[in-house]
PDB file of C-alpha atoms in Angstrom:
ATOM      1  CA  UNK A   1      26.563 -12.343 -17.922  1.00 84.00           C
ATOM      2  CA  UNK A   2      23.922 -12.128 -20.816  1.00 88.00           C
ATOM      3  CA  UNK A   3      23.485  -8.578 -22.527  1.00 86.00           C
ATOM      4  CA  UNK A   4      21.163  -7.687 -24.524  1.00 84.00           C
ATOM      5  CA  UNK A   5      22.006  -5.394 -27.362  1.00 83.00           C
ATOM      6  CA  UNK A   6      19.382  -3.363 -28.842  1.00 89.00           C
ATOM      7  CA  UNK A   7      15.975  -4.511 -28.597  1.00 93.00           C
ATOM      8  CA  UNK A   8      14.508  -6.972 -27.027  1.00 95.00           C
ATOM      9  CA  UNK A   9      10.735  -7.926 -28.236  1.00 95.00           C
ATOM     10  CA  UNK A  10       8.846 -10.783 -29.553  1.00 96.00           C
ATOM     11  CA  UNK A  11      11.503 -10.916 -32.580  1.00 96.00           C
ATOM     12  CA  UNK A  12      14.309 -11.001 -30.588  1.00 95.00           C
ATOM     13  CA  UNK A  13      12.850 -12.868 -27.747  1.00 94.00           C
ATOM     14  CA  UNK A  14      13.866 -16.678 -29.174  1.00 94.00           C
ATOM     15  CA  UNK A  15      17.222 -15.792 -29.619  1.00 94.00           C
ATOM     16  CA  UNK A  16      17.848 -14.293 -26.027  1.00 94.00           C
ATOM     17  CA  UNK A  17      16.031 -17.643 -24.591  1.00 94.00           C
ATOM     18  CA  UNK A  18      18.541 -19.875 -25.628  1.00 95.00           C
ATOM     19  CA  UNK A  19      21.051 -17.667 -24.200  1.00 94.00           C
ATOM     20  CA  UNK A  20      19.565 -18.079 -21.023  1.00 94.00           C
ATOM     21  CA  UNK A  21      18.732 -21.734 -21.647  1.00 94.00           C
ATOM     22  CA  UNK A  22      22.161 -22.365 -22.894  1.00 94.00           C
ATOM     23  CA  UNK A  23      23.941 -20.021 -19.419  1.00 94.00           C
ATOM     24  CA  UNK A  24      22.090 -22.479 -16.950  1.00 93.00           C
ATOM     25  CA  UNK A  25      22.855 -25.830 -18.877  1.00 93.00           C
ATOM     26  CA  UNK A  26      26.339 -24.435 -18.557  1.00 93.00           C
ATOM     27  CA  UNK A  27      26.109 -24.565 -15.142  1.00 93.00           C
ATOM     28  CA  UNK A  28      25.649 -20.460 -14.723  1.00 93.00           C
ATOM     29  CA  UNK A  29      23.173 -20.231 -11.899  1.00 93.00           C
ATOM     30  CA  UNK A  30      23.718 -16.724 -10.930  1.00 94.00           C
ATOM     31  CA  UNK A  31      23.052 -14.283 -14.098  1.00 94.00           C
ATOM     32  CA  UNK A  32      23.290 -11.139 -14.826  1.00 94.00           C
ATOM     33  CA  UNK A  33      21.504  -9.743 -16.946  1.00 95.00           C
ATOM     34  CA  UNK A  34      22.860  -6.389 -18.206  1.00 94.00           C
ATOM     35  CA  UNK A  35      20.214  -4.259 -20.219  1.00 94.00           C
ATOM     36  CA  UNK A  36      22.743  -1.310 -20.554  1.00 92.00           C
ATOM     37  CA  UNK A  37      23.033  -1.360 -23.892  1.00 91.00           C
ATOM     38  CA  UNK A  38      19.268  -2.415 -24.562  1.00 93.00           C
ATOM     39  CA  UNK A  39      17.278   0.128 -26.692  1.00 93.00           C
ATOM     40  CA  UNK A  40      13.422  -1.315 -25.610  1.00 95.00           C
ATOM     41  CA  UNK A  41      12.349  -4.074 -23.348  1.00 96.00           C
ATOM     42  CA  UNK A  42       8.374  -4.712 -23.172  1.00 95.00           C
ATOM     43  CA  UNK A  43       6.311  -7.088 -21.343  1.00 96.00           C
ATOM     44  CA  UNK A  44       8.239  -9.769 -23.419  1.00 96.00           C
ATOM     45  CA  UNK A  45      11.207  -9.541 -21.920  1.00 96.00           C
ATOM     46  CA  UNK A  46       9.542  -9.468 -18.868  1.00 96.00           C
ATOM     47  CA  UNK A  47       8.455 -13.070 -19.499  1.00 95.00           C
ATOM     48  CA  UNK A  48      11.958 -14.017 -20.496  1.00 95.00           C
ATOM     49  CA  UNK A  49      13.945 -12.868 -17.195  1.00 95.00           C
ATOM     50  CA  UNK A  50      11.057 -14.371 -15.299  1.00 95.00           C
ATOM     51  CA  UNK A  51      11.550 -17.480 -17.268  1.00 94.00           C
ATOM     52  CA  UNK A  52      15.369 -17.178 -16.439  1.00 94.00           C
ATOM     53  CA  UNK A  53      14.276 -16.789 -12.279  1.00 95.00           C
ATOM     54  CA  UNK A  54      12.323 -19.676 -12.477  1.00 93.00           C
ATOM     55  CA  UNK A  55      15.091 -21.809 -14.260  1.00 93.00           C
ATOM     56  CA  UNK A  56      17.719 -20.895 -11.836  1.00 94.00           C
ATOM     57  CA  UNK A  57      15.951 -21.145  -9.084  1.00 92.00           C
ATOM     58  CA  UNK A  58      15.549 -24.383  -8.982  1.00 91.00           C
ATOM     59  CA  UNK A  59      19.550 -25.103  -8.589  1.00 92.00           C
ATOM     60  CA  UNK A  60      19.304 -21.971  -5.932  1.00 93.00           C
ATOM     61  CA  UNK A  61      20.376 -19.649  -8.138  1.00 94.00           C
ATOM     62  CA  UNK A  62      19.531 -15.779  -8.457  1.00 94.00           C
ATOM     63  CA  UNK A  63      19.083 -12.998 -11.324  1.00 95.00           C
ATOM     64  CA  UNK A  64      20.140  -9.402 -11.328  1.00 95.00           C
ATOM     65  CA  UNK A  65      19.355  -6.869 -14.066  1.00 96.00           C
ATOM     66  CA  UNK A  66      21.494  -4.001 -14.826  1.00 94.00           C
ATOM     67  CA  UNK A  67      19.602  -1.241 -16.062  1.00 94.00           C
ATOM     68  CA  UNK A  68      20.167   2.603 -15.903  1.00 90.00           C
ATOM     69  CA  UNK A  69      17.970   3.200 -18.447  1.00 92.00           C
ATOM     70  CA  UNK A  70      14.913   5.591 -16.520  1.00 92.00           C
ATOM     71  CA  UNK A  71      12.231   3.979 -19.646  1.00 92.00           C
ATOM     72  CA  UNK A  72      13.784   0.731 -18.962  1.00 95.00           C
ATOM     73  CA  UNK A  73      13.184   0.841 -15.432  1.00 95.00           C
ATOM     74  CA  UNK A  74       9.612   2.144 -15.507  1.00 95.00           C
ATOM     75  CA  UNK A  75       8.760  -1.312 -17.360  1.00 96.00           C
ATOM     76  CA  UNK A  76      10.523  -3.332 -14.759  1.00 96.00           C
ATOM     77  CA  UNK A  77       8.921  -1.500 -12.229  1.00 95.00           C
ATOM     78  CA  UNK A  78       5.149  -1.271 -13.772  1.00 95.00           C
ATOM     79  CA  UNK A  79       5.625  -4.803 -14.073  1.00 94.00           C
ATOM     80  CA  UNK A  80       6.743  -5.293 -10.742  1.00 94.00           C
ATOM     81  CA  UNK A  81       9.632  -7.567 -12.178  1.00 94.00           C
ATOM     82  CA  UNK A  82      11.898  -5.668  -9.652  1.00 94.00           C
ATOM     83  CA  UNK A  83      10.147  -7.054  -6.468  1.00 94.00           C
ATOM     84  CA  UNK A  84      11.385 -10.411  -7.315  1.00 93.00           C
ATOM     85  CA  UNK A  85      14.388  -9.516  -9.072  1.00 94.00           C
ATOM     86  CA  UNK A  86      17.162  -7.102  -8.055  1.00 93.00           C
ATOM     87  CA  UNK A  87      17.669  -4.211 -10.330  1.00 94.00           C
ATOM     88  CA  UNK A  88      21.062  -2.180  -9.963  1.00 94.00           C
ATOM     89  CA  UNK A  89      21.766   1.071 -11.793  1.00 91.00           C
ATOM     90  CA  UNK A  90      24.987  -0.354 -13.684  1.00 88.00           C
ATOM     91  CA  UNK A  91      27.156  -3.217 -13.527  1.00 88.00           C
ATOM     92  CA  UNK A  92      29.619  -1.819 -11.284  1.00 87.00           C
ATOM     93  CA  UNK A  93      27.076  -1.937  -8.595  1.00 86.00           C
ATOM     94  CA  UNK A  94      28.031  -5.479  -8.447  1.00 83.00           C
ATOM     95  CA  UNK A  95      29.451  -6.619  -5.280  1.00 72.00           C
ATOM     96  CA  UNK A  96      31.788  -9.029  -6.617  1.00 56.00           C
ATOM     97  CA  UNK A  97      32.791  -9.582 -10.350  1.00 53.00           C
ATOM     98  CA  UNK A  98      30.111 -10.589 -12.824  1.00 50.00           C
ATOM     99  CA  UNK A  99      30.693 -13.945 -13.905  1.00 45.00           C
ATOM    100  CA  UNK A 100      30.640 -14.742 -17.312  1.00 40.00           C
ATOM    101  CA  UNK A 101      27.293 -16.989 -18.388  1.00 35.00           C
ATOM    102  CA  UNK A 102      28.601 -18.403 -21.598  1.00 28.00           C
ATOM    103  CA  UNK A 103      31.394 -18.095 -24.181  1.00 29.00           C
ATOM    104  CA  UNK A 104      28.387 -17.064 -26.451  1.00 30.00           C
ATOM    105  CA  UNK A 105      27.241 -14.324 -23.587  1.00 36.00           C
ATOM    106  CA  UNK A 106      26.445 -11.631 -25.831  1.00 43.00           C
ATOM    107  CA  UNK A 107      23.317 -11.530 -27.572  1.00 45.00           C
ATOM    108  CA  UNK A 108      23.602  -9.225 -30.563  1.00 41.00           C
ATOM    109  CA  UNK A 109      20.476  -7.923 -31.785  1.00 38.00           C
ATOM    110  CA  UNK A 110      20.490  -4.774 -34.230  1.00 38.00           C
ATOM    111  CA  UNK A 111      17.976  -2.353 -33.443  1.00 40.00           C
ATOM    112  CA  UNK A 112      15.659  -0.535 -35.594  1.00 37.00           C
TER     113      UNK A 112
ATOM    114  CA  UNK B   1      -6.455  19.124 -37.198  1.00 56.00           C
ATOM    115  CA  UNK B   2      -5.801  15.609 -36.476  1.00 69.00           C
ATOM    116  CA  UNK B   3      -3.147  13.641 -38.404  1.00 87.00           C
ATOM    117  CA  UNK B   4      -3.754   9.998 -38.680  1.00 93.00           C
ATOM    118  CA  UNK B   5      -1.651   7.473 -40.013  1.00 94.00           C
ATOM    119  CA  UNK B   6      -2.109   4.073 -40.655  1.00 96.00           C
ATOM    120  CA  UNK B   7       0.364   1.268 -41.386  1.00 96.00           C
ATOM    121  CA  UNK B   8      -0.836  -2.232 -42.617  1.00 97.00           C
ATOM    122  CA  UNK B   9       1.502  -5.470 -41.872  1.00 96.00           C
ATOM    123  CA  UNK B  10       1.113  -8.649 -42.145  1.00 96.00           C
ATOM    124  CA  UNK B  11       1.918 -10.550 -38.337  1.00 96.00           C
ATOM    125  CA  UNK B  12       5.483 -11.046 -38.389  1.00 95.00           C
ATOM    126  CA  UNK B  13       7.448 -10.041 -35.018  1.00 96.00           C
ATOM    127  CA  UNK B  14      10.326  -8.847 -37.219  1.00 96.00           C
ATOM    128  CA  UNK B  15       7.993  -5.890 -38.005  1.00 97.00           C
ATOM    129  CA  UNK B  16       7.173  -4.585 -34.156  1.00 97.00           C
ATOM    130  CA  UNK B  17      10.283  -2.130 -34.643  1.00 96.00           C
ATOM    131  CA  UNK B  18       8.549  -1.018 -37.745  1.00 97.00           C
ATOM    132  CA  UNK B  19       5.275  -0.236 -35.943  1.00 97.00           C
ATOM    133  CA  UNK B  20       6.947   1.539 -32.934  1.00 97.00           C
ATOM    134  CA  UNK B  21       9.371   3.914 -35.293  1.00 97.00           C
ATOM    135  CA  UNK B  22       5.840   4.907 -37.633  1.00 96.00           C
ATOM    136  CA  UNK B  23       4.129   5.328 -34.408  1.00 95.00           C
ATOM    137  CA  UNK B  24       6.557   7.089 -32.335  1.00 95.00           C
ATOM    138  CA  UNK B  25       7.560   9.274 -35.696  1.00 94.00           C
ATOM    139  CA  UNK B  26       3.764  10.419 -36.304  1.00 93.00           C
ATOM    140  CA  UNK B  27       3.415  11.413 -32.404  1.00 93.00           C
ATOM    141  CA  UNK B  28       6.864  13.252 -32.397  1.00 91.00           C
ATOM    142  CA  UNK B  29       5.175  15.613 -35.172  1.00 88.00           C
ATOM    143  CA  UNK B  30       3.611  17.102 -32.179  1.00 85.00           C
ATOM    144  CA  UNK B  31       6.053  19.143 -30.039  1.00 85.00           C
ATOM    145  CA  UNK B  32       4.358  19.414 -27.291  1.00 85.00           C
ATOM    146  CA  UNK B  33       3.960  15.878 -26.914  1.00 88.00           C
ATOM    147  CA  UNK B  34       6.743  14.708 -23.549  1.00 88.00           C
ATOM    148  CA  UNK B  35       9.293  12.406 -24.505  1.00 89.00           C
ATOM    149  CA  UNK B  36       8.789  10.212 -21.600  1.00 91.00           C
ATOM    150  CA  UNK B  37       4.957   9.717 -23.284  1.00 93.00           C
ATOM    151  CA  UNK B  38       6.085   8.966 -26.980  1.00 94.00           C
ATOM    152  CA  UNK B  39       8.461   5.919 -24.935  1.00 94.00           C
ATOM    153  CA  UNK B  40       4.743   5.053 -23.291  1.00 95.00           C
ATOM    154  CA  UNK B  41       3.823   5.181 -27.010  1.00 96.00           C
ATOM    155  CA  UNK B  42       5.862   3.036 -28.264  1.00 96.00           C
ATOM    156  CA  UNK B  43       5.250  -0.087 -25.842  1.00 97.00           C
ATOM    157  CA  UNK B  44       1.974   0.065 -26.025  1.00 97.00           C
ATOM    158  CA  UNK B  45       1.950  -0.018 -29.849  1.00 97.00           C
ATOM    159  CA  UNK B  46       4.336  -2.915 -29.532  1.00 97.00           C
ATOM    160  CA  UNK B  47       2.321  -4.604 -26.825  1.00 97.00           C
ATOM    161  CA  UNK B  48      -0.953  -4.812 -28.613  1.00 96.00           C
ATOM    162  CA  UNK B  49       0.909  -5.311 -32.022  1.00 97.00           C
ATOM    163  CA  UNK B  50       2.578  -8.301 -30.241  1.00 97.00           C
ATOM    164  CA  UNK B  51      -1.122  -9.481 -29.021  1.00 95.00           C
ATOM    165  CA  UNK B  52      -2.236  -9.305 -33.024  1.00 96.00           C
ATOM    166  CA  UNK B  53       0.504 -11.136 -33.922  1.00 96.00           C
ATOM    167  CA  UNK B  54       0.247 -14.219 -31.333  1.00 94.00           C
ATOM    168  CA  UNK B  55      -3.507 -13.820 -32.317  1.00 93.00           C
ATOM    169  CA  UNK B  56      -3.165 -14.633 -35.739  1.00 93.00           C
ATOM    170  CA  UNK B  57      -1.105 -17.440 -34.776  1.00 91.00           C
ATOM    171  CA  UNK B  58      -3.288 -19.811 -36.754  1.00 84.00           C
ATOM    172  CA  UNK B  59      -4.535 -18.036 -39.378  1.00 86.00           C
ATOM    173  CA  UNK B  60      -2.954 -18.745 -42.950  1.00 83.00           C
ATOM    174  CA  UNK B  61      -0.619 -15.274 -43.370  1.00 77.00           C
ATOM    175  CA  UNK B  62      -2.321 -13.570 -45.330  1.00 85.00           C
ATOM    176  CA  UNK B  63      -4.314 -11.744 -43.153  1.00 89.00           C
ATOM    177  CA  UNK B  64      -3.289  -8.166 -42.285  1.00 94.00           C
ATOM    178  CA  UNK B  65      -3.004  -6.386 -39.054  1.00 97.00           C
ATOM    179  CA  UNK B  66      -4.175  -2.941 -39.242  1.00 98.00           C
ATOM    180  CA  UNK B  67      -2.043  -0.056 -36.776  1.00 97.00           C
ATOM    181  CA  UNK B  68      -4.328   3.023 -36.930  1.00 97.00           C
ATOM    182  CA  UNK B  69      -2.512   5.949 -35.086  1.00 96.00           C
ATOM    183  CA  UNK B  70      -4.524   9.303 -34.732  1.00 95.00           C
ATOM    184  CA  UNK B  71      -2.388  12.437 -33.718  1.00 94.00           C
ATOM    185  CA  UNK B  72      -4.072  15.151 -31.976  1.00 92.00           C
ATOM    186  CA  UNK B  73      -2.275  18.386 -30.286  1.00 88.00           C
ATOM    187  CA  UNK B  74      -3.305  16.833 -26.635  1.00 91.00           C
ATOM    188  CA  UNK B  75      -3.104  12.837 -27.759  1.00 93.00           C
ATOM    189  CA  UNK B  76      -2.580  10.291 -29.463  1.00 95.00           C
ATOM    190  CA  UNK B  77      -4.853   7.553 -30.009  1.00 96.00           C
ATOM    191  CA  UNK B  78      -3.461   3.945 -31.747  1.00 97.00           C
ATOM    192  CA  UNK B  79      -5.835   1.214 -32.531  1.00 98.00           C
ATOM    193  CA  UNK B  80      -4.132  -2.012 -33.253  1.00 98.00           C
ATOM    194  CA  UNK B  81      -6.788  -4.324 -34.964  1.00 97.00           C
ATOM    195  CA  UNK B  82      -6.445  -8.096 -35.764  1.00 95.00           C
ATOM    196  CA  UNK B  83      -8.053 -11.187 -37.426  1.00 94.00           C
ATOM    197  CA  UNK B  84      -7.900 -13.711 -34.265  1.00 92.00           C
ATOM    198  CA  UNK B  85      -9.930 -15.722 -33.275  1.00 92.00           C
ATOM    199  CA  UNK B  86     -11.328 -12.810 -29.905  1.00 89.00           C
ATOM    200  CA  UNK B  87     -10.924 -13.655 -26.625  1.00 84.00           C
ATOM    201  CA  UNK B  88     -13.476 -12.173 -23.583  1.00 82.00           C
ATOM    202  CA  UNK B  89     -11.244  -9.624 -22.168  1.00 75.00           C
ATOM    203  CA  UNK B  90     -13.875  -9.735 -19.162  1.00 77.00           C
ATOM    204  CA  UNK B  91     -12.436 -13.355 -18.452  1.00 74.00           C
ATOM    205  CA  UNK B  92      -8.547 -13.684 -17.844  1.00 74.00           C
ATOM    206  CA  UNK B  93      -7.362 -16.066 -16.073  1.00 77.00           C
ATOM    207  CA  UNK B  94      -5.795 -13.857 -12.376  1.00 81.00           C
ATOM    208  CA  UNK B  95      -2.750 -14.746 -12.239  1.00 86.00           C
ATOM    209  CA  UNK B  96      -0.709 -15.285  -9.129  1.00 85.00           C
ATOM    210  CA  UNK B  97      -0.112 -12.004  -7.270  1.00 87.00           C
ATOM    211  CA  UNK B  98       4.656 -11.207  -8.320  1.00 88.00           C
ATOM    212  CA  UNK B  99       5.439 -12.573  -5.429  1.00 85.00           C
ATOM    213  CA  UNK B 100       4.195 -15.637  -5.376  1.00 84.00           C
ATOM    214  CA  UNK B 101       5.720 -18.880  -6.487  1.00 84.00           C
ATOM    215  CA  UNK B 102       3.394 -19.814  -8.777  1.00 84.00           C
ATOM    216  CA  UNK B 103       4.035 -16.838 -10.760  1.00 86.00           C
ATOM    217  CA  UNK B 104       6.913 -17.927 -12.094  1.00 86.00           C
ATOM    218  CA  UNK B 105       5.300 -20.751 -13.838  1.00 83.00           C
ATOM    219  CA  UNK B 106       3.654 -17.938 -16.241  1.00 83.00           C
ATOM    220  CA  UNK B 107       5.830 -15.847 -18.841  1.00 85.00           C
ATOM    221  CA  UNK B 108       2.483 -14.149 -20.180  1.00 85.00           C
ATOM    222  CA  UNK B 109       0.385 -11.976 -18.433  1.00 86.00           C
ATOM    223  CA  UNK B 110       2.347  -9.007 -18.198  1.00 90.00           C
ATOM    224  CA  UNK B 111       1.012  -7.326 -21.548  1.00 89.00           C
ATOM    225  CA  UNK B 112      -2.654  -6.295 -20.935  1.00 89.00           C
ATOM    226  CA  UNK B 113      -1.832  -4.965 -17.528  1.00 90.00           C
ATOM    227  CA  UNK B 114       1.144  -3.097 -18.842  1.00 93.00           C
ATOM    228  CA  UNK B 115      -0.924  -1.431 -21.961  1.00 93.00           C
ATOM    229  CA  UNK B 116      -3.321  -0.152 -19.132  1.00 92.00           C
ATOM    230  CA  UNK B 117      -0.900   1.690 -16.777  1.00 93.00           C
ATOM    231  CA  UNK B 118       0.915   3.245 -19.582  1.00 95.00           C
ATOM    232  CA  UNK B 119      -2.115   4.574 -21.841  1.00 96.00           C
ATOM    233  CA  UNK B 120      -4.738   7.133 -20.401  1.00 96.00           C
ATOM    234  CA  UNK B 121      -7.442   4.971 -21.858  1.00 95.00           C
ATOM    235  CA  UNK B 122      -7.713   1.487 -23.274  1.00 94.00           C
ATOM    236  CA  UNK B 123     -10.423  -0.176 -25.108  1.00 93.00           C
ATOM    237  CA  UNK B 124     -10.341  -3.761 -26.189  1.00 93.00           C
ATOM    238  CA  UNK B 125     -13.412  -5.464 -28.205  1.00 93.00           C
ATOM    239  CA  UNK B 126     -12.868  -8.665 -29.223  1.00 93.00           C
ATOM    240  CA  UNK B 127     -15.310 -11.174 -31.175  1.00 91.00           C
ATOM    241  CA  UNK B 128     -15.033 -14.472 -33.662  1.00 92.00           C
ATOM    242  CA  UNK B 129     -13.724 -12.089 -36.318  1.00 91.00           C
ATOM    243  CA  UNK B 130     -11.108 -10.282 -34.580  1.00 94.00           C
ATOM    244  CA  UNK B 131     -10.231  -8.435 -32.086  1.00 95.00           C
ATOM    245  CA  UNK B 132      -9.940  -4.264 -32.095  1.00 96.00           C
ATOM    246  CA  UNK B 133      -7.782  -2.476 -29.148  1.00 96.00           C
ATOM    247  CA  UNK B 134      -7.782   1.268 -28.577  1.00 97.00           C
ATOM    248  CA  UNK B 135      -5.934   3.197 -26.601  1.00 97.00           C
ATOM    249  CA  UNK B 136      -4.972   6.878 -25.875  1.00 97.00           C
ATOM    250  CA  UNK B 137      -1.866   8.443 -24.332  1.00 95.00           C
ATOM    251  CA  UNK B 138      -2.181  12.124 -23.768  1.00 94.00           C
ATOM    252  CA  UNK B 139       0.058  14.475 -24.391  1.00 88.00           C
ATOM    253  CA  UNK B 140       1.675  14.754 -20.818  1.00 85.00           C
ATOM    254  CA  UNK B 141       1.801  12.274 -18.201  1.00 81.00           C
ATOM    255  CA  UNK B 142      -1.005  12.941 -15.419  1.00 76.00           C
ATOM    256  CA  UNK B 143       0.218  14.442 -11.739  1.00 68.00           C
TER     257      UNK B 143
END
């Protein structure tokens, strides 16, 4: 599981990258990506959990975002990020228990 | 009376929080402005600021990017202005349609189309000496 804490833009973009890069080297193919404690997500992250699909894919793997967040949402949806990617309210949605990514699976990013 | 504020940076991403809180701040001085619109606010600030900033790219740093953010009772109107080099806004490259496979080849592409379904009206002019986007979010969201 990756979680992004506070924002997640252009600035915090690099760091959150090599989370992701670092959770599939590791041999985490399925990730979760849980956005309930993220403050702002713009088309940047956008890119990033594309980026992630894309990556995992290729060993068959799949993404899910956890986001409750109503402003959150309406960028995953005007993006249409959630047509490829499944979206659940909160991580207890999750049918079986989220597996951890990486020993480092918390991205900590102060916000503004 | 219109309020405008303007905030001056030079392109660093460490300062797109800065340019959402001034922007988001100045259009909150308006209470009849929704909440839900003052969130459209802010990425759209943050989307074209984030544009300026990849724009500038190759410029030497000292060049400034100029956030111009005009608050009216029934709007708000932000012009994010940069030193790039100007692209033709008339000729982006489509991109794959989300569902395609291709798509996922691309981590850009989401900005421009993002600034234009969250602001009422957007303006971008672009030229050799920089490049000048405009756009307005009214005060409530339409329907």
């Amino acid at each position: 599981m990756l979680r992004v804490l506070g924002e997640l833009d252009l600035s915090t973009a690099p760091s959150f990258r090599q989370q992701i890069v670092t959770a599939v080297a590791d041999g985490c193919h399925d990730l979760v990506i849980d956005l309930e404690a993220t403050d702002y997500i713009d088309s940047v992250g956008v890119g990033l959990i594309l980026g992630a699909l894309k990556r995992v894919r290729t060993h068959g793997g799949s993404v899910v975002v956890a986001c409750g967040e109503e402003r959150l949402r309406r960028v995953l949806e005007l993006t249409e990020l959630d047509r490829i990617v499944r979206v659940i309210g909160s991580l207890e949605e999750l049918d079986t228990p989220a597996s951890v990514a990486s020993p480092g699976g918390t991205a900590d990013h102060p916000g503004d | 009376m219109a309020g405008v504020v303007e905030l001056e940076i030079p392109a660093r991403p460490e300062l797109l929080s800065l340019a959402r809180l001034v922007v988001a701040t100045a259009a909150s001085v308006e209470p009849t402005f929704q909440d839900e619109r003052i969130e459209d606010l802010r990425v759209v600030v943050s989307e074209a600021t984030t544009n300026a900033i990849a724009a500038h790219a190759e410029l030497s740093g000292e060049e400034r990017i100029i956030i111009t953010c005009r608050v009216e009772a029934d709007r708000v109107e932000v012009a994010v202005r940069d030193k790039g080099p100007g692209f033709d806004p008339g000729r982006l490259q489509p991109l794959p349609g989300i569902t395609e496979e291709a798509r996922l080849d691309v981590e850009g592409g989401f900005g421009i189309p993002l600034m234009q379904s969250l602001a009422d009206e957007a303006e971008i002019r672009s030229s050799p000496e920089g490049t000048s986007v405009t756009l307005t979010v009214h005060r409530r969201r339409p329907g």
